[in-house]
Every structure is written in structure tokens, then in C-alpha cells.
Amino acid sequence: MAESIKGLHHITAVSGPPQENFNFYRNKLGLRFIKKTINFDDPFTYHLYYGNHHAEPGSAITFFPWQHVVDGQPNKGEATAVQYAVPGGSLEYWQKRFKKKGIETGEIYTRFGFEHLPLTDNDGMKIEIVADADVNDKETVGYGGVDDKHAIRGFFGTTLSLPDIGRTGELLTEMGWKSEGNEHGLSRYSSEPDSRLGRYVDLKAEPNLNGRFGRGSIHHIAFRVPDDKAQAEWSEKIRKMGFQVTPVKNRDYFRSIYFREAGGVLFEIATDIPGFDVDEPFEQLGESLKLPSWYEKHRDEIEARLPKLKTD
Ligand code: ZN
């Protein structure tokens, strides 16, 4: 039997212009810029990755900055919020920091016993900073002037907006996640990740949420498996459950399979291996444009057509 799926691996969204995206995630949220590459299916669009200092699975948010895209509005069948874990007692620091940076935040509120500080990113995507004492002793480095002590450790979880939550809940249970009950119209599922990161998924029934996909929308969420063997077992298992699973795609930093779950959200299962330091040293992550080998011969043209992005 396949081992349970342990937490989120990455979350991928659509952003507006790349420089503004960088300024928000690296300079304001203080994440490390861990990879500058391209959309493997659309080489004149960047694919930008931000994570914790260690570039761990469970911390990576990735963006396709599409220059000309309509503004997105939250829609059912999508992940509609990203939650980041910071150490317990850090929310006051973040409130002050956001105020100083001119970023509006909502009121702090409690959900399943955790304090959340809600805000939106520069493209309108919902983010929540969550005080999570379980990550207190997990070390990282804050970028963009963020104090290491209060820096984002990685994902806390995500919220899925769904026409109804039943079948998605069943799938998460099959994936080895546990129901944590219901609160405020949310049904929470938890996993037991090795890293403590990305271990909650909240399901919200929102049958009347009719938005549209665009800038600020989350394209898919990826779950973690350690390696190709575990991924192959899950591919088989999910196929047997009646889902259409794609063949394995090589994303250079991980290998992926995708399927659309019953509520409409695109799920990916990604391997922890080989990791983000497979094509550049750990110390230099994000410093140069990385291309998959088959695009190397077009590097000059790709570099000329990509928008300028200042990352130092
Ligand atoms: Zn992905």
C-alpha cells in the first residue's frame, strides 16, 4: 500500500508583471527567491519560485507572471487562499511590518485554534499569516529585511473553495489525511509531514462562488511524495479511484503527475527529489536564468524576449 501523502509540496499561481511579484514575495513577505526559470510549456513566460531559506518542499510558491491577463476573482473549484506559518507570537511583528510597507491587513481572527492575519498580495490573491507554535524551532532566514525570528517558515496550508466538499474530503482521507472537524463553515484535513510545513487543507462549500480565473488566481496545488516509486504507486491508486491522471512530467526540480479532483481543483503530486539545487549551487539559488536542457539552444532569444527582472 502506498504511504500517505505528506503535506503540500508547492502552490502555483498566476501573477501580473514579474517585478511587482518579486517585490511583494521577496521584499515584503521576505521569502527567498529560489528559482528563475520559464514556463516549460510557454518559454517566453517566466516561472518564478519563492520559498524558505532551505528551499524545502512545503514552502515553495511559484508564479507564472502573465503580462496580459484579466484580474482573477475567487471561483469554486480552486484553491482560494494560501496560509503561511510563522512562529507563535509573530503576528504583531507582521502587522507592524505590513503597516510600514503600506499593505492593508484584516483583523486577526482565530480558526481551529490558530491566529490568522489576513491580507491580499499585490495581485489580489488571498494570503493569511498564521501563528503556528509548531514551527517555533524551525530555523530559516528572513529576506528583504525580515527578522529571522519572525520569518515565514513555509506553508501552513491552503483553502479550497468547492461546489460541495464531500468527495474532496473522501479523496484527502484516501490520501492519508485526517479530518479535524468543522468550524466557521470550513472542514479541516491534516497530514503528518516530515517538515511540519503545509499540513492543513481547509475545504469550504461555496456553490455560489462564480469568479473567473486570472491574475491572482491559484492554478494548482501540489502534494509531496518522496520519490518516483511512491509517485507511481499513487498514480495507480488515484487512477483506480476513477480520476484521469497525466503521465509523469519532468519539471527538472521534481517530477509531477496531475489530476482534477471531484470539486474541480487541479491536484499535482510532486516528488521531493531532485530538489532546487540540482542545476545551481544552494548558495546561488535564483541568481541566474535556468532553462531546461531542450531550450538551451534558444537561450539568447528567450532572454531577449523575457521582461526585465531585477532580483538583486
Ligand atoms: Zn506544480
CSV table of C-alpha atoms and ligand atoms in Angstrom, one decimal:
chain,number,residue,atom,x,y,z
A,1,MET,CA,0.0,0.0,0.0
A,2,ALA,CA,1.2,3.5,-0.9
A,3,GLU,CA,2.4,5.5,2.1
A,4,SER,CA,0.3,8.5,2.9
A,5,ILE,CA,0.9,11.8,1.2
A,6,LYS,CA,2.8,14.1,3.5
A,7,GLY,CA,1.8,17.7,3.1
A,8,LEU,CA,1.9,20.3,0.4
A,9,HIS,CA,4.9,20.5,-1.9
A,10,HIS,CA,4.2,23.7,-3.8
A,11,ILE,CA,1.4,26.1,-4.8
A,12,THR,CA,1.3,27.6,-8.3
A,13,ALA,CA,-0.5,30.8,-9.2
A,14,VAL,CA,-0.8,33.4,-11.9
A,15,SER,CA,0.6,36.9,-11.2
A,16,GLY,CA,0.8,40.2,-13.0
A,17,PRO,CA,4.2,41.7,-14.0
A,18,PRO,CA,7.2,39.8,-12.7
A,19,GLN,CA,9.0,42.7,-11.0
A,20,GLU,CA,5.9,43.5,-8.8
A,21,ASN,CA,5.6,39.9,-7.9
A,22,PHE,CA,9.2,39.8,-6.9
A,23,ASN,CA,8.9,43.0,-4.9
A,24,PHE,CA,6.0,41.5,-2.9
A,25,TYR,CA,7.1,38.0,-2.3
A,26,ARG,CA,10.8,38.5,-1.8
A,27,ASN,CA,11.0,42.0,-0.5
A,28,LYS,CA,7.8,42.3,1.5
A,29,LEU,CA,6.9,38.7,2.6
A,30,GLY,CA,10.7,38.1,3.0
A,31,LEU,CA,10.8,34.7,1.2
A,32,ARG,CA,13.9,33.6,-0.6
A,33,PHE,CA,13.9,33.8,-4.4
A,34,ILE,CA,14.9,30.3,-5.2
A,35,LYS,CA,14.5,29.8,-8.9
A,36,LYS,CA,14.2,31.9,-12.0
A,37,THR,CA,13.1,29.7,-14.9
A,38,ILE,CA,10.5,29.7,-17.6
A,39,ASN,CA,7.1,28.0,-18.1
A,40,PHE,CA,8.2,24.8,-19.8
A,41,ASP,CA,5.1,24.9,-21.9
A,42,ASP,CA,5.4,28.6,-22.8
A,43,PRO,CA,9.1,29.5,-22.8
A,44,PHE,CA,8.6,33.3,-23.1
A,45,THR,CA,6.9,33.4,-19.8
A,46,TYR,CA,8.9,33.3,-16.5
A,47,HIS,CA,8.3,30.7,-13.9
A,48,LEU,CA,9.4,32.3,-10.6
A,49,TYR,CA,9.8,30.3,-7.3
A,50,TYR,CA,9.9,31.6,-3.8
A,51,GLY,CA,10.4,29.5,-0.7
A,52,ASN,CA,12.1,29.4,2.7
A,53,HIS,CA,15.8,29.7,3.0
A,54,HIS,CA,16.3,26.0,2.7
A,55,ALA,CA,14.2,25.8,-0.5
A,56,GLU,CA,12.2,23.0,1.1
A,57,PRO,CA,9.1,21.3,-0.3
A,58,GLY,CA,6.2,22.7,1.7
A,59,SER,CA,7.5,26.2,1.3
A,60,ALA,CA,7.6,26.9,-2.5
A,61,ILE,CA,5.1,29.2,-4.1
A,62,THR,CA,5.6,29.6,-7.8
A,63,PHE,CA,4.2,32.1,-10.3
A,64,PHE,CA,3.5,32.4,-14.0
A,65,PRO,CA,3.6,36.2,-14.5
A,66,TRP,CA,1.3,36.7,-17.4
A,67,GLN,CA,1.7,40.2,-18.8
A,68,HIS,CA,-1.8,40.4,-20.3
A,69,VAL,CA,-4.3,38.6,-18.2
A,70,VAL,CA,-7.7,39.6,-16.7
A,71,ASP,CA,-7.9,40.1,-13.0
A,72,GLY,CA,-9.0,36.9,-11.4
A,73,GLN,CA,-11.8,36.5,-8.9
A,74,PRO,CA,-12.1,33.7,-6.4
A,75,ASN,CA,-14.0,30.8,-8.0
A,76,LYS,CA,-15.3,27.5,-6.9
A,77,GLY,CA,-13.1,24.6,-8.0
A,78,GLU,CA,-10.0,26.5,-7.0
A,79,ALA,CA,-7.6,27.0,-4.1
A,80,THR,CA,-8.6,30.4,-2.9
A,81,ALA,CA,-6.1,31.2,-0.1
A,82,VAL,CA,-2.5,30.4,0.8
A,83,GLN,CA,-1.6,30.2,4.5
A,84,TYR,CA,1.9,30.8,5.7
A,85,ALA,CA,3.3,29.6,9.0
A,86,VAL,CA,5.2,31.9,11.3
A,87,PRO,CA,6.3,31.2,14.9
A,88,GLY,CA,3.8,31.8,17.6
A,89,GLY,CA,3.8,35.4,18.9
A,90,SER,CA,5.0,36.8,15.5
A,91,LEU,CA,1.7,38.3,14.2
A,92,GLU,CA,2.3,41.6,15.9
A,93,TYR,CA,5.7,41.9,14.1
A,94,TRP,CA,3.9,41.2,10.8
A,95,GLN,CA,1.1,43.7,11.5
A,96,LYS,CA,3.7,46.4,12.1
A,97,ARG,CA,5.7,45.4,9.1
A,98,PHE,CA,2.7,45.4,6.7
A,99,LYS,CA,1.6,48.8,8.0
A,100,LYS,CA,5.1,50.2,7.4
A,101,LYS,CA,5.1,48.8,3.9
A,102,GLY,CA,1.6,50.2,3.2
A,103,ILE,CA,0.0,46.8,2.9
A,104,GLU,CA,-3.6,46.6,4.3
A,105,THR,CA,-4.4,43.7,6.5
A,106,GLY,CA,-7.7,42.4,8.0
A,107,GLU,CA,-8.3,41.8,11.7
A,108,ILE,CA,-6.6,38.9,13.4
A,109,TYR,CA,-9.0,36.0,14.0
A,110,THR,CA,-8.8,32.5,15.3
A,111,ARG,CA,-9.5,29.4,13.2
A,112,PHE,CA,-9.2,25.9,14.6
A,113,GLY,CA,-7.2,27.4,17.5
A,114,PHE,CA,-4.7,29.3,15.3
A,115,GLU,CA,-4.5,33.0,15.0
A,116,HIS,CA,-4.6,34.2,11.3
A,117,LEU,CA,-3.7,37.6,9.9
A,118,PRO,CA,-5.4,38.0,6.5
A,119,LEU,CA,-4.2,40.2,3.6
A,120,THR,CA,-4.0,40.1,-0.2
A,121,ASP,CA,-1.0,40.1,-2.3
A,122,ASN,CA,-0.4,42.8,-5.0
A,123,ASP,CA,-2.5,40.8,-7.5
A,124,GLY,CA,-5.4,40.2,-5.2
A,125,MET,CA,-4.6,36.7,-4.1
A,126,LYS,CA,-5.6,35.9,-0.5
A,127,ILE,CA,-2.8,35.2,2.0
A,128,GLU,CA,-3.0,34.5,5.7
A,129,ILE,CA,-0.1,34.7,8.0
A,130,VAL,CA,-0.7,32.0,10.7
A,131,ALA,CA,0.9,31.9,14.1
A,132,ASP,CA,1.9,28.2,14.5
A,133,ALA,CA,4.0,27.4,17.6
A,134,ASP,CA,4.9,24.0,16.0
A,135,VAL,CA,7.4,25.9,13.7
A,136,ASN,CA,9.0,27.9,16.5
A,137,ASP,CA,12.2,26.0,16.5
A,138,LYS,CA,12.3,25.5,12.7
A,139,GLU,CA,15.1,27.8,11.6
A,140,THR,CA,15.2,29.9,8.5
A,141,VAL,CA,16.5,33.2,7.2
A,142,GLY,CA,14.3,36.3,6.5
A,143,TYR,CA,14.9,38.1,3.3
A,144,GLY,CA,14.0,41.7,2.4
A,145,GLY,CA,14.8,42.9,5.9
A,146,VAL,CA,12.5,40.4,7.6
A,147,ASP,CA,13.8,39.4,11.1
A,148,ASP,CA,14.8,35.7,11.0
A,149,LYS,CA,13.0,35.1,14.2
A,150,HIS,CA,9.6,36.0,12.7
A,151,ALA,CA,10.2,35.0,9.1
A,152,ILE,CA,7.8,32.7,7.2
A,153,ARG,CA,8.9,29.1,7.7
A,154,GLY,CA,6.8,27.7,4.9
A,155,PHE,CA,3.2,26.9,4.2
A,156,PHE,CA,0.7,26.3,6.9
A,157,GLY,CA,-2.0,25.2,4.4
A,158,THR,CA,-4.5,26.2,1.8
A,159,THR,CA,-8.2,26.7,1.5
A,160,LEU,CA,-10.2,25.1,-1.3
A,161,SER,CA,-13.5,26.6,-2.5
A,162,LEU,CA,-15.7,23.8,-3.8
A,163,PRO,CA,-19.2,23.3,-5.1
A,164,ASP,CA,-19.5,20.7,-2.3
A,165,ILE,CA,-16.9,19.2,-0.1
A,166,GLY,CA,-17.9,15.6,0.3
A,167,ARG,CA,-15.9,13.9,-2.5
A,168,THR,CA,-12.8,16.1,-1.9
A,169,GLY,CA,-12.9,15.1,1.8
A,170,GLU,CA,-13.1,11.4,0.8
A,171,LEU,CA,-10.1,11.8,-1.5
A,172,LEU,CA,-8.0,13.5,1.2
A,173,THR,CA,-8.9,10.7,3.5
A,174,GLU,CA,-7.8,8.2,0.9
A,175,MET,CA,-4.5,10.2,0.7
A,176,GLY,CA,-3.9,9.6,4.3
A,177,TRP,CA,-5.1,12.9,5.7
A,178,LYS,CA,-7.3,13.1,8.9
A,179,SER,CA,-10.5,15.1,9.4
A,180,GLU,CA,-10.0,17.7,12.1
A,181,GLY,CA,-13.7,18.6,12.2
A,182,ASN,CA,-15.7,21.7,11.1
A,183,GLU,CA,-15.6,25.3,12.2
A,184,HIS,CA,-16.9,28.5,10.6
A,185,GLY,CA,-18.2,26.6,7.6
A,186,LEU,CA,-14.8,25.0,7.0
A,187,SER,CA,-13.9,21.4,7.1
A,188,ARG,CA,-10.2,20.9,8.0
A,189,TYR,CA,-7.9,18.0,7.0
A,190,SER,CA,-4.4,17.5,8.3
A,191,SER,CA,-1.4,15.4,7.3
A,192,GLU,CA,1.7,14.5,9.1
A,193,PRO,CA,4.5,16.0,7.1
A,194,ASP,CA,8.2,15.3,7.8
A,195,SER,CA,8.8,19.1,7.8
A,196,ARG,CA,5.8,20.4,9.7
A,197,LEU,CA,5.1,22.5,6.7
A,198,GLY,CA,1.9,22.6,4.5
A,199,ARG,CA,0.0,20.2,6.7
A,200,TYR,CA,-3.6,21.6,6.5
A,201,VAL,CA,-6.2,21.8,3.8
A,202,ASP,CA,-9.4,23.5,4.6
A,203,LEU,CA,-12.5,22.8,2.5
A,204,LYS,CA,-15.2,25.4,2.0
A,205,ALA,CA,-18.5,24.7,0.3
A,206,GLU,CA,-19.2,27.7,-1.9
A,207,PRO,CA,-21.6,26.6,-4.6
A,208,ASN,CA,-22.5,30.2,-5.4
A,209,LEU,CA,-18.9,31.5,-5.8
A,210,ASN,CA,-18.7,32.3,-9.5
A,211,GLY,CA,-15.5,34.1,-10.2
A,212,ARG,CA,-13.0,33.8,-13.0
A,213,PHE,CA,-9.5,32.6,-13.5
A,214,GLY,CA,-6.9,35.2,-14.0
A,215,ARG,CA,-4.2,37.4,-12.3
A,216,GLY,CA,-4.1,36.4,-8.6
A,217,SER,CA,-5.7,33.0,-9.1
A,218,ILE,CA,-4.2,29.8,-7.9
A,219,HIS,CA,-3.6,27.4,-10.8
A,220,HIS,CA,-3.0,24.2,-8.8
A,221,ILE,CA,-1.7,22.8,-5.5
A,222,ALA,CA,0.9,20.1,-5.3
A,223,PHE,CA,1.3,17.4,-2.7
A,224,ARG,CA,4.5,15.7,-1.6
A,225,VAL,CA,5.8,12.2,-2.2
A,226,PRO,CA,9.5,11.3,-1.5
A,227,ASP,CA,10.4,9.7,-4.8
A,228,ASP,CA,9.3,8.2,-8.2
A,229,LYS,CA,8.3,4.9,-6.7
A,230,ALA,CA,5.9,6.5,-4.3
A,231,GLN,CA,4.6,8.6,-7.1
A,232,ALA,CA,4.0,5.6,-9.3
A,233,GLU,CA,2.0,3.9,-6.5
A,234,TRP,CA,-0.1,7.0,-6.1
A,235,SER,CA,-0.7,7.4,-9.8
A,236,GLU,CA,-2.1,3.8,-9.9
A,237,LYS,CA,-4.1,4.2,-6.8
A,238,ILE,CA,-5.7,7.5,-8.0
A,239,ARG,CA,-6.4,6.1,-11.4
A,240,LYS,CA,-8.2,3.2,-9.7
A,241,MET,CA,-10.3,5.7,-7.8
A,242,GLY,CA,-11.6,6.9,-11.2
A,243,PHE,CA,-9.5,10.0,-11.8
A,244,GLN,CA,-7.7,10.8,-15.0
A,245,VAL,CA,-4.1,11.1,-14.1
A,246,THR,CA,-1.5,12.5,-16.5
A,247,PRO,CA,1.8,10.8,-17.4
A,248,VAL,CA,4.8,11.8,-15.3
A,249,LYS,CA,6.2,15.2,-16.4
A,250,ASN,CA,9.7,16.2,-15.7
A,251,ARG,CA,9.8,19.6,-14.0
A,252,ASP,CA,13.6,19.5,-13.6
A,253,TYR,CA,13.3,20.2,-9.8
A,254,PHE,CA,10.7,17.5,-9.2
A,255,ARG,CA,8.6,15.1,-11.2
A,256,SER,CA,4.9,15.6,-11.4
A,257,ILE,CA,1.6,13.9,-12.1
A,258,TYR,CA,-1.7,15.9,-12.3
A,259,PHE,CA,-5.4,15.2,-11.9
A,260,ARG,CA,-8.5,17.2,-11.4
A,261,GLU,CA,-10.3,16.2,-8.2
A,262,ALA,CA,-14.1,16.0,-8.0
A,263,GLY,CA,-14.5,19.5,-6.8
A,264,GLY,CA,-12.6,20.9,-9.8
A,265,VAL,CA,-9.3,21.7,-8.2
A,266,LEU,CA,-6.2,20.7,-10.1
A,267,PHE,CA,-4.1,18.5,-7.8
A,268,GLU,CA,-0.5,17.6,-8.5
A,269,ILE,CA,1.7,15.0,-6.8
A,270,ALA,CA,5.3,16.0,-6.9
A,271,THR,CA,8.5,14.2,-5.8
A,272,ASP,CA,10.8,15.7,-3.2
A,273,ILE,CA,13.7,14.8,-5.5
A,274,PRO,CA,15.9,16.0,-7.0
A,275,GLY,CA,15.3,19.5,-5.4
A,276,PHE,CA,16.1,23.0,-6.3
A,277,ASP,CA,19.9,22.8,-6.1
A,278,VAL,CA,20.0,20.3,-9.0
A,279,ASP,CA,21.2,22.9,-11.5
A,280,GLU,CA,22.8,25.6,-9.4
A,281,PRO,CA,24.6,25.7,-6.0
A,282,PHE,CA,22.4,26.2,-2.9
A,283,GLU,CA,24.1,29.5,-2.2
A,284,GLN,CA,23.3,30.8,-5.6
A,285,LEU,CA,19.7,29.7,-6.0
A,286,GLY,CA,17.6,32.1,-8.1
A,287,GLU,CA,20.6,34.2,-9.3
A,288,SER,CA,20.6,33.2,-13.0
A,289,LEU,CA,18.0,32.2,-15.6
A,290,LYS,CA,17.7,28.4,-15.6
A,291,LEU,CA,16.4,26.7,-18.7
A,292,PRO,CA,15.5,23.0,-19.2
A,293,SER,CA,18.2,21.4,-21.5
A,294,TRP,CA,16.0,21.3,-24.6
A,295,TYR,CA,15.6,25.1,-24.5
A,296,GLU,CA,19.3,25.9,-24.0
A,297,LYS,CA,19.9,26.4,-27.7
A,298,HIS,CA,17.3,29.2,-27.7
A,299,ARG,CA,18.7,30.9,-24.7
A,300,ASP,CA,19.5,34.2,-26.5
A,301,GLU,CA,16.1,34.6,-27.9
A,302,ILE,CA,14.4,33.6,-24.7
A,303,GLU,CA,16.4,36.1,-22.6
A,304,ALA,CA,15.8,38.8,-25.2
A,305,ARG,CA,12.0,38.3,-25.1
A,306,LEU,CA,11.5,37.8,-21.3
A,307,PRO,CA,10.6,41.0,-19.4
A,308,LYS,CA,13.4,42.6,-17.4
A,309,LEU,CA,13.5,41.4,-13.8
A,310,LYS,CA,15.9,42.9,-11.2
A,311,THR,CA,16.5,40.5,-8.4
A,312,ASP,CA,19.4,41.9,-6.5
B,1,ZN,ZN,3.1,22.4,-9.9
